[in-house]
mmCIF file of C-alpha atoms in Angstrom:
data_model
loop_
_atom_site.group_PDB
_atom_site.id
_atom_site.type_symbol
_atom_site.label_atom_id
_atom_site.label_comp_id
_atom_site.label_asym_id
_atom_site.label_seq_id
_atom_site.Cartn_x
_atom_site.Cartn_y
_atom_site.Cartn_z
ATOM 1 C CA MET A 1 79.386 119.454 76.868
ATOM 2 C CA ARG A 2 76.833 117.005 75.500
ATOM 3 C CA GLU A 3 75.835 119.694 72.990
ATOM 4 C CA GLY A 4 79.446 120.191 71.923
ATOM 5 C CA LYS A 5 79.927 123.593 73.504
ATOM 6 C CA LEU A 6 79.964 125.403 76.824
ATOM 7 C CA PRO A 7 76.543 125.970 78.408
ATOM 8 C CA MET A 8 75.390 129.313 79.721
ATOM 9 C CA PHE A 9 76.803 129.652 83.244
ATOM 10 C CA PRO A 10 74.936 131.547 85.975
ATOM 11 C CA TYR A 11 76.779 134.115 88.038
ATOM 12 C CA ASN A 12 75.650 132.524 91.322
ATOM 13 C CA LEU A 13 77.797 129.413 90.869
ATOM 14 C CA LYS A 14 78.056 127.170 93.936
ATOM 15 C CA PHE A 15 81.729 126.579 93.159
ATOM 16 C CA ARG A 16 83.577 129.653 92.025
ATOM 17 C CA LEU A 17 87.076 130.970 92.192
ATOM 18 C CA GLU A 18 88.081 133.947 94.275
ATOM 19 C CA ASP A 19 89.177 135.581 91.025
ATOM 20 C CA LEU A 20 86.338 135.165 88.513
ATOM 21 C CA GLY A 21 88.757 135.973 85.705
ATOM 22 C CA GLU A 22 90.888 132.922 86.453
ATOM 23 C CA ASP A 23 90.514 129.928 84.135
ATOM 24 C CA SER A 24 89.063 126.623 85.366
ATOM 25 C CA LEU A 25 90.870 123.396 84.459
ATOM 26 C CA PHE A 26 89.158 120.007 84.130
ATOM 27 C CA GLU A 27 91.039 116.766 83.461
ATOM 28 C CA ILE A 28 90.141 113.083 83.450
ATOM 29 C CA GLU A 29 92.207 109.929 83.035
ATOM 30 C CA VAL A 30 90.446 106.888 81.586
ATOM 31 C CA GLY A 31 91.998 103.433 81.395
ATOM 32 C CA PHE A 32 91.706 101.392 78.214
ATOM 33 C CA ASP A 33 93.490 98.015 78.077
ATOM 34 C CA ASP A 34 97.112 98.861 78.903
ATOM 35 C CA GLN A 35 96.745 102.542 78.007
ATOM 36 C CA ILE A 36 95.604 105.621 79.884
ATOM 37 C CA LEU A 37 93.839 108.377 77.951
ATOM 38 C CA ILE A 38 94.202 111.875 79.380
ATOM 39 C CA TYR A 39 91.603 114.426 78.274
ATOM 40 C CA GLY A 40 91.299 117.925 79.628
ATOM 41 C CA PHE A 41 90.378 121.507 78.928
ATOM 42 C CA SER A 42 90.647 124.920 80.539
ATOM 43 C CA ILE A 43 87.814 127.400 80.203
ATOM 44 C CA ASP A 44 86.929 130.972 80.989
ATOM 45 C CA ILE A 45 83.558 130.355 82.630
ATOM 46 C CA ILE A 46 82.324 133.929 82.584
ATOM 47 C CA GLY A 47 83.510 134.663 79.045
ATOM 48 C CA ARG A 48 82.409 131.212 77.819
ATOM 49 C CA VAL A 49 85.713 130.551 76.047
ATOM 50 C CA VAL A 50 87.567 127.243 75.715
ATOM 51 C CA LYS A 51 91.153 128.366 76.306
ATOM 52 C CA ARG A 52 92.813 124.976 75.887
ATOM 53 C CA GLU A 53 91.733 121.445 74.980
ATOM 54 C CA TYR A 54 93.962 118.383 74.798
ATOM 55 C CA LEU A 55 94.020 114.606 74.512
ATOM 56 C CA TYR A 56 97.065 112.443 75.253
ATOM 57 C CA ALA A 57 97.616 108.689 75.499
ATOM 58 C CA ASN A 58 99.930 107.297 78.158
ATOM 59 C CA ILE A 59 101.410 104.107 76.712
ATOM 60 C CA SER A 60 103.928 102.172 78.830
ATOM 61 C CA GLY A 61 104.664 105.283 80.865
ATOM 62 C CA SER A 62 105.247 107.542 77.862
ATOM 63 C CA GLU A 63 102.764 110.273 76.895
ATOM 64 C CA LYS A 64 101.779 110.439 73.221
ATOM 65 C CA LEU A 65 100.113 113.534 71.790
ATOM 66 C CA ILE A 66 96.727 113.007 70.116
ATOM 67 C CA PHE A 67 95.791 116.668 69.847
ATOM 68 C CA ASP A 68 96.447 119.822 71.816
ATOM 69 C CA ILE A 69 94.842 123.210 71.209
ATOM 70 C CA GLN A 70 96.463 126.165 72.918
ATOM 71 C CA ASN A 71 96.749 129.860 72.079
ATOM 72 C CA GLN A 72 94.545 129.288 69.015
ATOM 73 C CA LYS A 73 97.051 126.789 67.582
ATOM 74 C CA ILE A 74 96.672 123.030 67.231
ATOM 75 C CA ALA A 75 99.157 120.158 67.320
ATOM 76 C CA ILE A 76 98.046 116.667 66.277
ATOM 77 C CA LEU A 77 99.471 113.147 66.245
ATOM 78 C CA SER A 78 98.978 112.083 62.648
ATOM 79 C CA SER A 79 101.569 112.771 59.994
ATOM 80 C CA ALA A 80 99.122 111.975 57.190
ATOM 81 C CA ALA A 81 98.398 115.117 55.168
ATOM 82 C CA SER A 82 94.749 114.157 54.551
ATOM 83 C CA ILE A 83 94.037 113.737 58.276
ATOM 84 C CA LYS A 84 95.834 116.952 59.163
ATOM 85 C CA GLU A 85 93.785 118.768 56.554
ATOM 86 C CA ARG A 86 90.526 117.335 57.920
ATOM 87 C CA VAL A 87 91.404 118.240 61.514
ATOM 88 C CA ASP A 88 92.401 121.741 60.432
ATOM 89 C CA ILE A 89 88.970 122.171 58.867
ATOM 90 C CA TYR A 90 87.268 121.129 62.112
ATOM 91 C CA PHE A 91 89.599 123.360 64.112
ATOM 92 C CA ASN A 92 89.038 126.424 61.925
ATOM 93 C CA ASP A 93 85.265 125.927 62.102
ATOM 94 C CA LEU A 94 85.258 125.843 65.916
ATOM 95 C CA ASN A 95 83.586 128.679 67.766
ATOM 96 C CA LYS A 96 85.287 129.917 70.920
ATOM 97 C CA ASP A 97 82.833 127.974 73.115
ATOM 98 C CA GLU A 98 83.033 124.639 71.240
ATOM 99 C CA PHE A 99 85.048 121.461 71.851
ATOM 100 C CA LEU A 100 87.093 119.720 69.159
ATOM 101 C CA LEU A 101 86.582 116.328 70.857
ATOM 102 C CA ILE A 102 82.952 116.188 69.753
ATOM 103 C CA LYS A 103 83.815 117.076 66.158
ATOM 104 C CA LEU A 104 86.423 114.314 65.991
ATOM 105 C CA ALA A 105 84.145 111.806 67.733
ATOM 106 C CA GLU A 106 81.477 112.364 65.083
ATOM 107 C CA SER A 107 83.943 111.496 62.309
ATOM 108 C CA SER A 108 84.102 107.821 61.338
ATOM 109 C CA GLU A 109 87.716 108.036 60.220
ATOM 110 C CA ILE A 110 89.713 110.184 62.624
ATOM 111 C CA PHE A 111 91.170 109.339 66.030
ATOM 112 C CA TRP A 112 89.246 106.500 67.668
ATOM 113 C CA PHE A 113 90.673 107.805 70.964
ATOM 114 C CA SER A 114 88.291 110.760 70.669
ATOM 115 C CA LYS A 115 85.327 108.459 70.131
ATOM 116 C CA PHE A 116 86.274 106.384 73.161
ATOM 117 C CA ILE A 117 86.567 109.406 75.494
ATOM 118 C CA TYR A 118 83.348 110.973 74.222
ATOM 119 C CA LYS A 119 81.432 107.708 74.619
ATOM 120 C CA TRP A 120 82.848 107.322 78.142
ATOM 121 C CA LEU A 121 81.667 110.815 79.079
ATOM 122 C CA LEU A 122 78.175 110.137 77.723
ATOM 123 C CA ASP A 123 77.605 106.524 78.747
ATOM 124 C CA ASP A 124 80.106 105.463 81.393
ATOM 125 C CA LEU A 125 80.166 108.507 83.675
ATOM 126 C CA VAL A 126 77.010 108.572 85.819
ATOM 127 C CA ILE A 127 76.401 111.496 88.191
ATOM 128 C CA ILE A 128 73.683 111.225 90.843
ATOM 129 C CA THR A 129 72.819 114.246 92.987
ATOM 130 C CA PRO A 130 70.290 114.413 95.850
ATOM 131 C CA LYS A 131 67.848 115.978 93.359
ATOM 132 C CA THR A 132 68.406 113.495 90.533
ATOM 133 C CA THR A 133 65.106 112.105 89.245
ATOM 134 C CA ILE A 134 65.019 108.366 88.788
ATOM 135 C CA SER A 135 62.825 107.766 85.748
ATOM 136 C CA ASN A 136 65.674 106.240 83.760
ATOM 137 C CA LYS A 137 66.859 104.176 86.707
ATOM 138 C CA ILE A 138 63.461 102.629 87.289
ATOM 139 C CA ASN A 139 63.276 101.767 83.582
ATOM 140 C CA GLN A 140 66.504 99.821 83.930
ATOM 141 C CA PHE A 141 65.313 98.294 87.174
ATOM 142 C CA ILE A 142 62.213 96.864 85.534
ATOM 143 C CA LYS A 143 63.505 95.961 82.098
ATOM 144 C CA THR A 144 66.668 94.194 83.172
ATOM 145 C CA LYS A 145 65.265 91.883 85.835
ATOM 146 C CA GLU A 146 65.586 88.816 83.631
ATOM 147 C CA ARG A 147 69.049 89.723 82.337
ATOM 148 C CA GLU A 148 71.725 87.258 83.386
ATOM 149 C CA ALA A 149 73.819 88.477 86.298
ATOM 150 C CA GLU A 150 75.249 87.122 89.507
ATOM 151 C CA ASP A 151 72.535 88.809 91.562
ATOM 152 C CA SER A 152 69.237 90.265 90.356
ATOM 153 C CA ILE A 153 67.869 93.599 91.520
ATOM 154 C CA ILE A 154 65.440 91.883 93.888
ATOM 155 C CA ASP A 155 68.223 89.669 95.261
ATOM 156 C CA ILE A 156 70.261 92.779 96.068
ATOM 157 C CA LEU A 157 67.316 94.608 97.658
ATOM 158 C CA LYS A 158 66.658 91.630 99.914
ATOM 159 C CA THR A 159 70.159 91.839 101.390
ATOM 160 C CA PHE A 160 69.527 95.403 102.608
ATOM 161 C CA ASP A 161 66.680 94.401 104.960
ATOM 162 C CA THR A 162 64.069 96.499 103.143
ATOM 163 C CA GLY A 163 61.430 93.791 103.490
ATOM 164 C CA ILE A 164 60.917 93.828 99.702
ATOM 165 C CA THR A 165 60.668 90.361 98.186
ATOM 166 C CA ASP A 166 59.358 91.130 94.689
ATOM 167 C CA TYR A 167 57.724 93.763 92.507
ATOM 168 C CA VAL A 168 54.586 93.785 90.403
ATOM 169 C CA TYR A 169 52.689 96.063 88.048
ATOM 170 C CA GLN A 170 49.071 96.383 89.182
ATOM 171 C CA LYS A 171 46.471 97.372 86.608
ATOM 172 C CA MET A 172 44.634 100.532 87.611
ATOM 173 C CA ASN A 173 41.490 102.343 86.523
ATOM 174 C CA LEU A 174 42.085 104.685 83.575
ATOM 175 C CA GLU A 175 39.769 107.370 84.974
ATOM 176 C CA LYS A 176 41.675 107.418 88.257
ATOM 177 C CA PHE A 177 44.953 107.826 86.374
ATOM 178 C CA LEU A 178 43.509 110.740 84.373
ATOM 179 C CA GLU A 179 42.428 112.391 87.628
ATOM 180 C CA ILE A 180 46.013 112.143 88.857
ATOM 181 C CA LEU A 181 47.307 113.724 85.643
ATOM 182 C CA ASN A 182 44.873 116.630 85.970
ATOM 183 C CA ASP A 183 46.215 117.582 89.390
ATOM 184 C CA LYS A 184 47.938 120.987 89.119
ATOM 185 C CA LYS A 185 50.905 119.866 91.218
ATOM 186 C CA ILE A 186 51.442 116.946 88.861
ATOM 187 C CA LYS A 187 51.284 119.167 85.771
ATOM 188 C CA ASP A 188 53.847 121.533 87.263
ATOM 189 C CA GLY A 189 56.212 118.684 88.176
ATOM 190 C CA GLU A 190 59.382 117.763 86.328
ATOM 191 C CA GLY A 191 58.207 114.320 85.256
ATOM 192 C CA TYR A 192 55.024 115.547 83.576
ATOM 193 C CA ALA A 193 56.755 117.325 80.683
ATOM 194 C CA ARG A 194 58.837 114.232 79.933
ATOM 195 C CA PHE A 195 55.745 112.031 80.138
ATOM 196 C CA TYR A 196 53.786 114.351 77.824
ATOM 197 C CA GLN A 197 56.570 114.204 75.227
ATOM 198 C CA ASP A 198 56.581 110.400 75.442
ATOM 199 C CA LEU A 199 52.841 110.428 74.770
ATOM 200 C CA MET A 200 53.359 112.567 71.664
ATOM 201 C CA ASP A 201 55.811 109.959 70.325
ATOM 202 C CA PHE A 202 53.668 107.018 71.401
ATOM 203 C CA ASP A 203 52.798 104.085 69.149
ATOM 204 C CA GLU A 204 51.468 100.563 69.663
ATOM 205 C CA LYS A 205 54.950 99.058 69.884
ATOM 206 C CA LYS A 206 56.069 101.275 72.744
ATOM 207 C CA VAL A 207 55.664 101.000 76.485
ATOM 208 C CA ILE A 208 55.952 104.200 78.514
ATOM 209 C CA GLU A 209 57.393 103.941 82.004
ATOM 210 C CA THR A 210 57.289 107.190 83.923
ATOM 211 C CA ASN A 211 57.570 108.811 87.341
ATOM 212 C CA ILE A 212 54.464 110.898 88.042
ATOM 213 C CA GLY A 213 53.652 112.376 91.435
ATOM 214 C CA GLY A 214 56.113 110.160 93.286
ATOM 215 C CA ASP A 215 54.869 106.866 91.827
ATOM 216 C CA PHE A 216 55.832 104.828 88.784
ATOM 217 C CA TYR A 217 53.458 103.855 86.004
ATOM 218 C CA ARG A 218 53.624 101.763 82.855
ATOM 219 C CA ILE A 219 51.333 102.666 79.954
ATOM 220 C CA SER A 220 50.823 100.380 76.972
ATOM 221 C CA TYR A 221 48.343 100.324 74.093
ATOM 222 C CA PRO A 222 47.867 96.695 72.957
ATOM 223 C CA LYS A 223 46.743 96.210 69.403
ATOM 224 C CA GLY A 224 42.967 96.004 69.103
ATOM 225 C CA LYS A 225 42.305 97.719 72.453
ATOM 226 C CA LYS A 226 40.225 100.905 72.552
ATOM 227 C CA GLU A 227 41.911 102.262 75.659
ATOM 228 C CA PRO A 228 45.478 102.193 76.957
ATOM 229 C CA ILE A 229 46.390 99.908 79.839
ATOM 230 C CA VAL A 230 47.794 101.731 82.874
ATOM 231 C CA GLU A 231 49.723 99.825 85.544
ATOM 232 C CA LEU A 232 51.132 101.020 88.872
ATOM 233 C CA LEU A 233 54.466 99.689 90.116
ATOM 234 C CA GLY A 234 54.179 98.010 93.503
ATOM 235 C CA PHE A 235 56.503 96.117 95.839
ATOM 236 C CA ARG A 236 55.650 92.911 97.685
ATOM 237 C CA HIS A 237 56.926 92.629 101.264
ATOM 238 C CA CYS A 238 57.794 89.573 103.311
ATOM 239 C CA GLY A 239 54.946 88.136 105.351
ATOM 240 C CA ASN A 240 52.308 89.513 102.997
ATOM 241 C CA ASP A 241 51.886 87.796 99.637
ATOM 242 C CA GLU A 242 48.790 89.733 98.620
ATOM 243 C CA LYS A 243 49.474 93.332 99.665
ATOM 244 C CA TYR A 244 51.709 95.540 97.532
ATOM 245 C CA PHE A 245 53.025 98.963 98.430
ATOM 246 C CA SER A 246 53.562 101.611 95.776
ATOM 247 C CA TYR A 247 56.908 103.397 95.525
ATOM 248 C CA ASP A 248 55.448 106.516 97.152
ATOM 249 C CA GLU A 249 54.325 104.448 100.165
ATOM 250 C CA GLU A 250 57.830 103.154 100.861
ATOM 251 C CA SER A 251 60.112 104.756 103.461
ATOM 252 C CA ASP A 252 62.601 107.440 102.402
ATOM 253 C CA GLY A 253 65.477 105.016 102.941
ATOM 254 C CA THR A 254 63.913 102.356 100.709
ATOM 255 C CA LYS A 255 63.149 104.956 98.041
ATOM 256 C CA ARG A 256 66.758 106.097 98.096
ATOM 257 C CA LEU A 257 67.982 102.519 97.803
ATOM 258 C CA VAL A 258 65.699 101.849 94.828
ATOM 259 C CA GLU A 259 67.121 104.997 93.223
ATOM 260 C CA ILE A 260 70.701 103.762 93.315
ATOM 261 C CA VAL A 261 70.473 99.961 93.576
ATOM 262 C CA ASN A 262 70.797 99.588 89.809
ATOM 263 C CA ILE A 263 74.389 100.769 90.232
ATOM 264 C CA LEU A 264 75.167 97.519 92.043
ATOM 265 C CA TYR A 265 73.319 95.508 89.430
ATOM 266 C CA SER A 266 74.857 97.104 86.342
ATOM 267 C CA VAL A 267 78.442 97.213 87.640
ATOM 268 C CA GLN A 268 78.447 93.407 87.651
ATOM 269 C CA ALA A 269 78.493 93.558 83.851
ATOM 270 C CA VAL A 270 79.928 96.977 82.932
ATOM 271 C CA GLY A 271 82.731 98.935 84.600
ATOM 272 C CA LYS A 272 81.316 102.459 84.810
ATOM 273 C CA THR A 273 82.269 105.414 86.993
ATOM 274 C CA PHE A 274 79.518 106.522 89.378
ATOM 275 C CA ILE A 275 79.584 109.821 91.254
ATOM 276 C CA ILE A 276 77.047 110.017 94.097
ATOM 277 C CA ASP A 277 76.579 113.215 96.067
ATOM 278 C CA GLU A 278 75.479 112.641 99.685
ATOM 279 C CA ILE A 279 75.318 108.863 99.371
ATOM 280 C CA GLU A 280 74.166 108.522 102.995
ATOM 281 C CA ARG A 281 70.968 110.563 102.474
ATOM 282 C CA SER A 282 68.083 108.727 104.201
ATOM 283 C CA PHE A 283 70.389 105.750 104.842
ATOM 284 C CA HIS A 284 71.265 104.076 108.115
ATOM 285 C CA SER A 285 75.044 104.121 108.677
ATOM 286 C CA ASN A 286 75.270 100.358 108.235
ATOM 287 C CA LEU A 287 73.412 100.527 104.907
ATOM 288 C CA THR A 288 75.876 103.106 103.588
ATOM 289 C CA LEU A 289 78.804 100.878 104.523
ATOM 290 C CA GLU A 290 77.130 97.796 103.059
ATOM 291 C CA PHE A 291 76.408 99.595 99.781
ATOM 292 C CA ILE A 292 80.074 100.555 99.417
ATOM 293 C CA LYS A 293 81.246 97.025 100.297
ATOM 294 C CA LYS A 294 78.903 95.488 97.738
ATOM 295 C CA PHE A 295 80.037 97.920 95.052
ATOM 296 C CA LEU A 296 83.708 97.150 95.665
ATOM 297 C CA ASN A 297 82.952 93.433 95.473
ATOM 298 C CA TYR A 298 80.894 93.649 92.266
ATOM 299 C CA ALA A 299 83.205 96.178 90.587
ATOM 300 C CA SER A 300 86.384 94.179 91.131
ATOM 301 C CA LYS A 301 85.784 92.200 87.926
ATOM 302 C CA ASN A 302 85.068 95.156 85.635
ATOM 303 C CA LYS A 303 87.117 98.002 87.128
ATOM 304 C CA GLY A 304 84.074 100.031 88.116
ATOM 305 C CA GLN A 305 84.701 103.187 90.126
ATOM 306 C CA LEU A 306 82.664 104.870 92.853
ATOM 307 C CA ILE A 307 83.231 108.509 93.829
ATOM 308 C CA ILE A 308 81.085 109.795 96.686
ATOM 309 C CA THR A 309 80.604 112.737 98.994
ATOM 310 C CA THR A 310 79.370 111.899 102.471
ATOM 311 C CA HIS A 311 79.172 112.992 106.095
ATOM 312 C CA GLU A 312 79.281 109.347 107.207
ATOM 313 C CA THR A 313 82.545 109.042 109.140
ATOM 314 C CA LYS A 314 82.351 105.238 109.458
ATOM 315 C CA ILE A 315 83.743 104.855 105.950
ATOM 316 C CA MET A 316 87.054 106.255 107.276
ATOM 317 C CA ASN A 317 88.375 102.754 107.749
ATOM 318 C CA PHE A 318 91.521 101.307 106.194
ATOM 319 C CA ASN A 319 89.803 97.916 106.057
ATOM 320 C CA LEU A 320 87.335 99.447 103.596
ATOM 321 C CA VAL A 321 89.289 102.041 101.603
ATOM 322 C CA ARG A 322 92.902 103.045 101.073
ATOM 323 C CA GLN A 323 94.356 106.181 102.654
ATOM 324 C CA ASP A 324 94.899 107.814 99.252
ATOM 325 C CA GLU A 325 91.203 107.318 98.443
ATOM 326 C CA LEU A 326 90.049 109.558 101.296
ATOM 327 C CA TRP A 327 89.859 113.324 100.839
ATOM 328 C CA ILE A 328 88.521 115.880 103.301
ATOM 329 C CA ILE A 329 86.787 119.149 102.436
ATOM 330 C CA ASP A 330 88.191 121.816 104.733
ATOM 331 C CA ARG A 331 86.756 125.334 104.862
ATOM 332 C CA ASN A 332 88.967 128.226 105.920
ATOM 333 C CA LYS A 333 87.999 131.395 107.788
ATOM 334 C CA LYS A 334 87.112 133.127 104.514
ATOM 335 C CA GLY A 335 84.533 130.445 103.775
ATOM 336 C CA MET A 336 86.597 128.928 100.956
ATOM 337 C CA SER A 337 86.678 125.130 100.666
ATOM 338 C CA ASN A 338 89.766 123.092 99.844
ATOM 339 C CA LEU A 339 90.222 119.381 99.174
ATOM 340 C CA VAL A 340 92.795 117.899 101.544
ATOM 341 C CA PRO A 341 94.160 114.371 100.822
ATOM 342 C CA LEU A 342 94.354 112.144 103.880
ATOM 343 C CA SER A 343 97.529 110.707 102.364
ATOM 344 C CA GLY A 344 99.202 113.976 103.345
ATOM 345 C CA PHE A 345 99.104 112.905 106.997
ATOM 346 C CA ASN A 346 101.412 110.371 108.613
ATOM 347 C CA ILE A 347 98.835 107.910 109.963
ATOM 348 C CA ARG A 348 99.491 104.516 111.509
ATOM 349 C CA ALA A 349 97.558 101.601 110.041
ATOM 350 C CA ASP A 350 95.960 100.821 113.428
ATOM 351 C CA LYS A 351 94.593 104.334 113.954
ATOM 352 C CA ILE A 352 90.842 104.837 114.506
ATOM 353 C CA LEU A 353 90.349 107.367 111.731
ATOM 354 C CA ASP A 354 86.801 108.559 112.383
ATOM 355 C CA LYS A 355 87.576 109.265 116.040
ATOM 356 C CA ASP A 356 90.659 111.336 115.170
ATOM 357 C CA TYR A 357 88.775 113.107 112.378
ATOM 358 C CA LEU A 358 85.917 114.148 114.669
ATOM 359 C CA ALA A 359 88.514 115.391 117.150
ATOM 360 C CA GLY A 360 89.721 117.774 114.435
ATOM 361 C CA ARG A 361 93.101 116.197 113.744
ATOM 362 C CA TYR A 362 92.691 116.238 109.958
ATOM 363 C CA GLY A 363 90.563 119.372 109.595
ATOM 364 C CA GLY A 364 87.225 119.469 107.832
ATOM 365 C CA VAL A 365 85.094 119.618 110.997
ATOM 366 C CA PRO A 366 82.703 122.503 111.726
ATOM 367 C CA ASN A 367 84.098 125.248 113.934
ATOM 368 C CA ILE A 368 81.050 125.612 116.149
ATOM 369 C CA LEU A 369 80.867 128.691 118.343
ATOM 370 C CA THR A 370 78.652 129.299 121.332
ATOM 371 C CA ILE A 371 76.387 132.344 121.240
ATOM 372 C CA LEU A 372 78.685 134.112 123.709
ATOM 373 C CA GLU A 373 81.770 133.428 121.569
ATOM 374 C CA SER A 374 79.927 134.670 118.504
ATOM 375 C CA ASP A 375 78.988 137.923 120.249
ATOM 376 C CA LEU A 376 82.583 138.456 121.420
ATOM 377 C CA ASN A 377 83.924 137.939 117.902
ATOM 378 C CA GLU A 378 81.563 140.573 116.587
#
């Protein structure tokens, strides 16, 4: 959607409907002051067609139309002839795979609601998967250390018992860095192409921070110097003031925490929505719980939101989350997954949720067969 139209979809989608000809509907609700903006669209994934697109504002419980495209017709809020004419031009120029929201957001005069939603989608919705690279996150981690906040990045890391007490950039030999870049595995990696493009755009005023081969480097070219300065990011640990460990030398759990710790830092100032897939990956159970608790504490001032998927059952605790915030993914005998709200069950407040869940009371647990049972079923 960033490009203003539907991307090319593969036929081996991880999430697909039983009937591939059925439309898929996406809808979000975003709060703004005392209003709720409702933006959604339905698409034919295989045919790459936007079937419907709409934007409404819920003001004091009453929905107000901003625009609604359906059956190749458009309805809009404004009664001004000039605005209607402009929107009609955008609408008539739309291809079947394009979104009107982007066209309106690019206009400086029409529907600030569209600008707000588009900006939220680009800047305030952050999705982190298990395969998400962290080059941008480490940039924020380094550059924002001195920014005013209740707790700095290092302060937060200390509370998770990582042993990290500070970070430093250590100057390294240029020839050694070039040897690393010439490694075939490095050249074939995802970070190399991004780093190469940064080099092409490089000038004396810039500093490049990049993830290469599992470590983080900063490259600068001070005025008057014949060669660039290359520095390796390292972390100081308690009990050792002289020795620094590079990112690649840290444990998987510490690496994972460094990947997502900036969420806790940034949500102190800005209320964004973060979606984290498999938040517990490489985490101890207690660290997962502590991360969620810290987020809820920091986000309370700015209405930040955290949406996660996890196998960690300890979060099923009414002292941590509300019942309507817990959803279970339940797979039926056909292998199809459904989202089941825990609020659909009549549960006492004193119930031990994770125990009942693992016992199968709410569904969503694996139906594990013995080898003998499997043979009999065949």
